[in-house]
Short mmCIF file of C-alpha atoms in Angstrom, two decimals:
data_model
loop_
_atom_site.label_atom_id
_atom_site.label_comp_id
_atom_site.label_asym_id
_atom_site.label_seq_id
_atom_site.Cartn_x
_atom_site.Cartn_y
_atom_site.Cartn_z
CA UNK I 400 -29.59 9.45 -76.04
CA UNK I 401 -28.02 6.82 -78.27
CA UNK I 402 -25.84 4.22 -76.62
CA UNK I 403 -22.57 2.77 -77.81
CA UNK I 404 -22.98 1.48 -81.35
CA UNK I 405 -20.99 -1.41 -82.76
CA UNK I 406 -20.99 -3.06 -86.14
CA UNK I 407 -21.20 -5.65 -87.40
CA UNK I 408 -23.07 -7.68 -84.76
CA UNK I 409 -21.82 -10.93 -86.25
CA UNK I 410 -18.91 -11.78 -88.51
CA UNK I 411 -17.84 -15.14 -89.91
CA UNK I 412 -14.52 -15.37 -91.74
CA UNK I 413 -11.97 -17.96 -92.70
CA UNK I 414 -8.63 -18.06 -90.96
CA UNK I 415 -5.91 -15.82 -92.37
CA UNK I 416 -8.51 -13.32 -93.59
CA UNK I 417 -8.58 -9.75 -92.28
CA UNK I 418 -11.50 -8.39 -90.26
CA UNK I 419 -12.44 -5.01 -88.84
CA UNK I 420 -14.86 -3.92 -86.15
CA UNK I 421 -16.30 -0.44 -85.75
CA UNK I 422 -17.41 1.40 -82.62
CA UNK I 423 -19.18 4.72 -82.15
CA UNK I 424 -19.14 5.79 -78.48
CA UNK I 425 -21.72 7.84 -76.66
CA UNK I 426 -21.52 11.47 -77.74
CA UNK I 427 -19.10 13.41 -75.59
CA UNK I 428 -17.38 10.38 -74.09
CA UNK I 429 -13.65 10.91 -74.43
CA UNK I 430 -12.57 7.52 -73.11
CA UNK I 431 -13.06 4.45 -75.31
CA UNK I 432 -12.27 0.83 -74.50
CA UNK I 433 -12.04 -2.36 -76.53
CA UNK I 434 -12.53 -5.59 -74.58
CA UNK I 435 -12.16 -9.21 -75.68
CA UNK I 436 -14.62 -11.71 -74.23
CA UNK I 437 -13.87 -15.39 -74.76
CA UNK I 438 -16.69 -17.88 -74.41
CA UNK I 439 -17.64 -18.43 -70.77
CA UNK I 440 -15.28 -15.78 -69.45
CA UNK I 441 -15.35 -12.16 -68.40
CA UNK I 442 -14.16 -9.41 -70.74
CA UNK I 443 -10.49 -8.44 -70.78
CA UNK I 444 -9.19 -5.05 -71.83
CA UNK I 445 -7.38 -4.87 -75.16
CA UNK I 446 -6.87 -1.13 -75.47
CA UNK I 447 -8.01 2.15 -73.91
CA UNK I 448 -8.12 5.51 -75.65
CA UNK I 449 -8.22 8.94 -74.10
CA UNK I 450 -9.49 11.03 -77.01
CA UNK I 451 -7.31 9.90 -79.94
CA UNK I 452 -4.38 8.68 -77.81
CA UNK I 453 -3.96 5.01 -76.93
CA UNK I 454 -2.97 5.18 -73.26
CA UNK I 455 -3.13 1.46 -72.41
CA UNK I 456 -2.50 -1.10 -75.13
CA UNK I 457 -0.39 -3.50 -73.13
CA UNK I 458 -2.81 -6.42 -73.73
CA UNK I 459 -3.19 -5.84 -77.46
CA UNK I 460 -1.40 -8.53 -79.54
CA UNK I 461 0.36 -6.08 -81.79
CA UNK I 462 1.61 -8.64 -84.29
CA UNK I 463 -1.89 -9.09 -85.70
CA UNK I 464 -4.16 -6.58 -83.94
CA UNK I 465 -4.31 -2.86 -84.58
CA UNK I 466 -6.67 -0.10 -83.53
CA UNK I 467 -7.24 3.52 -84.30
CA UNK I 468 -9.43 6.31 -83.07
CA UNK I 469 -9.15 9.10 -85.57
CA UNK I 470 -10.46 12.49 -84.40
CA UNK I 471 -11.12 11.02 -80.98
CA UNK I 472 -14.61 9.76 -81.77
CA UNK I 473 -15.19 6.52 -83.74
CA UNK I 474 -12.77 3.65 -83.38
CA UNK I 475 -11.83 0.67 -85.50
CA UNK I 476 -10.24 -2.56 -84.30
CA UNK I 477 -8.57 -4.72 -86.94
CA UNK I 478 -7.21 -8.25 -86.99
CA UNK I 479 -4.91 -9.32 -89.81
CA UNK I 480 -4.57 -12.21 -90.29
CA UNK I 481 -7.28 -13.80 -88.15
CA UNK I 482 -6.58 -17.09 -86.37
CA UNK I 483 -8.98 -19.73 -85.07
CA UNK I 484 -8.30 -18.61 -81.50
CA UNK I 485 -9.59 -15.12 -82.26
CA UNK I 486 -13.17 -16.40 -82.23
CA UNK I 487 -14.77 -14.39 -79.43
CA UNK I 488 -16.96 -11.38 -78.69
CA UNK I 489 -15.35 -7.98 -79.08
CA UNK I 490 -16.93 -5.36 -76.85
CA UNK I 491 -16.57 -1.61 -77.07
CA UNK I 492 -17.27 0.68 -74.12
CA UNK I 493 -17.05 4.39 -73.46
CA UNK I 494 -17.02 6.72 -70.49
CA UNK I 495 -16.46 10.30 -69.52
CA UNK I 496 -12.93 10.87 -68.26
CA UNK I 497 -12.85 10.70 -64.49
CA UNK I 498 -16.18 8.92 -64.23
CA UNK I 499 -16.33 5.31 -63.17
CA UNK I 500 -19.26 4.03 -65.15
CA UNK I 501 -18.46 2.47 -68.49
CA UNK I 502 -21.24 2.03 -71.02
CA UNK I 503 -20.99 -1.01 -73.26
CA UNK I 504 -22.09 -1.68 -76.79
CA UNK I 505 -23.76 -4.94 -77.90
CA UNK I 506 -20.49 -6.41 -79.10
CA UNK I 507 -19.39 -8.17 -82.28
CA UNK I 508 -19.34 -11.95 -82.27
CA UNK I 509 -16.47 -13.15 -84.45
CA UNK I 510 -16.27 -16.71 -85.71
CA UNK I 511 -13.07 -17.78 -87.47
CA UNK I 512 -13.39 -21.01 -89.49
CA UNK M 400 -2.39 -6.41 -59.93
CA UNK M 401 -6.13 -6.70 -59.59
CA UNK M 402 -7.91 -10.05 -59.54
CA UNK M 403 -11.60 -10.86 -59.26
CA UNK M 404 -12.93 -14.34 -58.50
CA UNK M 405 -16.47 -15.64 -58.81
CA UNK M 406 -16.66 -19.15 -57.42
CA UNK M 407 -20.21 -19.96 -58.54
CA UNK M 408 -20.36 -20.78 -62.27
CA UNK M 409 -24.14 -21.28 -62.06
CA UNK M 410 -26.93 -20.40 -59.67
CA UNK M 411 -30.67 -20.90 -59.82
CA UNK M 412 -33.53 -19.49 -57.81
CA UNK M 413 -37.30 -19.67 -57.76
CA UNK M 414 -39.14 -16.64 -59.02
CA UNK M 415 -39.87 -14.15 -56.18
CA UNK M 416 -37.17 -15.68 -53.97
CA UNK M 417 -33.85 -14.13 -52.94
CA UNK M 418 -30.46 -15.16 -54.29
CA UNK M 419 -26.92 -14.11 -53.41
CA UNK M 420 -24.01 -14.18 -55.86
CA UNK M 421 -20.49 -14.28 -54.43
CA UNK M 422 -17.39 -12.36 -55.45
CA UNK M 423 -13.95 -11.91 -53.95
CA UNK M 424 -11.29 -9.55 -55.18
CA UNK M 425 -7.72 -8.58 -54.54
CA UNK M 426 -5.96 -5.28 -55.05
CA UNK M 427 -3.04 -3.50 -53.47
CA UNK M 428 -4.56 -0.07 -54.02
CA UNK M 429 -6.67 1.78 -51.49
CA UNK M 430 -8.73 3.75 -54.00
CA UNK M 431 -10.91 1.37 -56.00
CA UNK M 432 -14.45 0.71 -57.11
CA UNK M 433 -16.49 -2.45 -57.41
CA UNK M 434 -19.29 -3.24 -59.82
CA UNK M 435 -21.82 -5.87 -60.72
CA UNK M 436 -22.72 -6.10 -64.41
CA UNK M 437 -25.52 -8.11 -65.99
CA UNK M 438 -25.09 -9.63 -69.44
CA UNK M 439 -28.26 -11.09 -71.01
CA UNK M 440 -28.14 -13.21 -74.20
CA UNK M 441 -28.15 -9.99 -76.22
CA UNK M 442 -24.54 -9.58 -74.94
CA UNK M 443 -25.03 -5.97 -73.81
CA UNK M 444 -23.28 -5.43 -70.48
CA UNK M 445 -25.58 -3.50 -68.17
CA UNK M 446 -24.41 -1.93 -64.92
CA UNK M 447 -26.46 -3.25 -62.00
CA UNK M 448 -24.82 -1.63 -59.02
CA UNK M 449 -21.53 -0.04 -57.94
CA UNK M 450 -19.70 0.49 -54.68
CA UNK M 451 -16.97 2.94 -53.82
CA UNK M 452 -14.40 1.30 -51.56
CA UNK M 453 -14.18 4.34 -49.29
CA UNK M 454 -17.89 4.12 -48.47
CA UNK M 455 -18.81 1.89 -45.56
CA UNK M 456 -22.50 1.83 -46.40
CA UNK M 457 -23.56 -0.96 -48.72
CA UNK M 458 -24.99 0.21 -52.06
CA UNK M 459 -28.63 -0.50 -52.89
CA UNK M 460 -30.54 -0.18 -56.15
CA UNK M 461 -34.17 -1.22 -55.84
CA UNK M 462 -34.15 -5.05 -55.58
CA UNK M 463 -30.37 -5.23 -55.82
CA UNK M 464 -28.04 -4.74 -52.89
CA UNK M 465 -24.47 -5.61 -52.05
CA UNK M 466 -22.67 -6.89 -48.98
CA UNK M 467 -19.27 -5.21 -49.10
CA UNK M 468 -16.78 -6.67 -46.63
CA UNK M 469 -13.64 -4.64 -47.19
CA UNK M 470 -11.35 -6.50 -44.80
CA UNK M 471 -12.35 -9.84 -46.30
CA UNK M 472 -12.24 -8.39 -49.85
CA UNK M 473 -15.69 -9.76 -50.47
CA UNK M 474 -18.42 -8.15 -52.58
CA UNK M 475 -21.60 -10.21 -52.91
CA UNK M 476 -24.78 -9.27 -54.77
CA UNK M 477 -28.22 -9.97 -53.35
CA UNK M 478 -31.21 -10.00 -55.64
CA UNK M 479 -34.53 -9.85 -53.83
CA UNK M 480 -37.90 -10.83 -55.29
CA UNK M 481 -36.22 -12.47 -58.31
CA UNK M 482 -37.93 -11.92 -61.63
CA UNK M 483 -37.72 -13.87 -64.88
CA UNK M 484 -35.98 -10.88 -66.47
CA UNK M 485 -33.12 -11.21 -64.00
CA UNK M 486 -31.91 -14.34 -65.79
CA UNK M 487 -28.48 -13.55 -67.25
CA UNK M 488 -24.74 -13.82 -66.71
CA UNK M 489 -23.60 -11.67 -63.83
CA UNK M 490 -20.06 -10.35 -63.69
CA UNK M 491 -18.30 -8.83 -60.73
CA UNK M 492 -15.65 -6.25 -61.65
CA UNK M 493 -13.16 -3.94 -60.00
CA UNK M 494 -11.49 -0.76 -61.11
CA UNK M 495 -8.69 1.21 -59.53
CA UNK M 496 -8.30 4.93 -59.91
CA UNK M 497 -4.87 4.38 -61.38
CA UNK M 498 -5.51 1.64 -63.94
CA UNK M 499 -8.86 2.95 -65.20
CA UNK M 500 -9.74 -0.45 -66.62
CA UNK M 501 -12.36 -2.90 -65.45
CA UNK M 502 -11.10 -6.30 -64.31
CA UNK M 503 -13.87 -8.88 -64.49
CA UNK M 504 -14.51 -12.18 -62.78
CA UNK M 505 -15.44 -15.33 -64.66
CA UNK M 506 -19.16 -14.74 -64.30
CA UNK M 507 -22.13 -16.54 -62.72
CA UNK M 508 -25.00 -17.74 -64.83
CA UNK M 509 -28.27 -17.06 -63.01
CA UNK M 510 -31.39 -19.03 -63.89
CA UNK M 511 -34.82 -18.03 -62.60
CA UNK M 512 -37.29 -20.90 -62.25
CA UNK M 513 -40.95 -19.95 -62.71
#
């Protein structure tokens, strides 16, 4: 069974440029999470989807970040415009609703110059 | 609000020895779950072990076991017979039934000395 897939693995951009990350969850998983992991810290939740509905986006900086999960499967996280402080690892995870275990993808390491 | 604290930024152990990683947490909810995740340099978070708060018995997964002290809000991870492949960042995390999100600690970097 394929795990959570994320792309790209690495992205280097200049500040003020837009960037997008893509996540494909494990087949059948209706809950999808985006986490932000700053260097040397644990991940923090940005947004959680139940199917196509964003049910917890309280930590998402909505002035520059946006996310979508069309059709309740793949998801895209976008930053526009990127700032130096956005350099971090962006992790995607998925789970079955009601189950406690979250399965993580390999993450995207973003570097903003 | 949930908080998770790992007070050991780094730990090291000799191969084949036993090491214990510490974690304390705080939550006002009675229904919650605790986890230890491993993150190697590849960045993929891998679930090591989990504990349901309502269970008194400590969880065990092969060489990994936990010491869950509910009253003290402590959740330590013991790794027995350490192997070189155990070297990674280890994160303690909690999740409540209501919030449905994982709250992570700051992590402990574990080094295995051959």
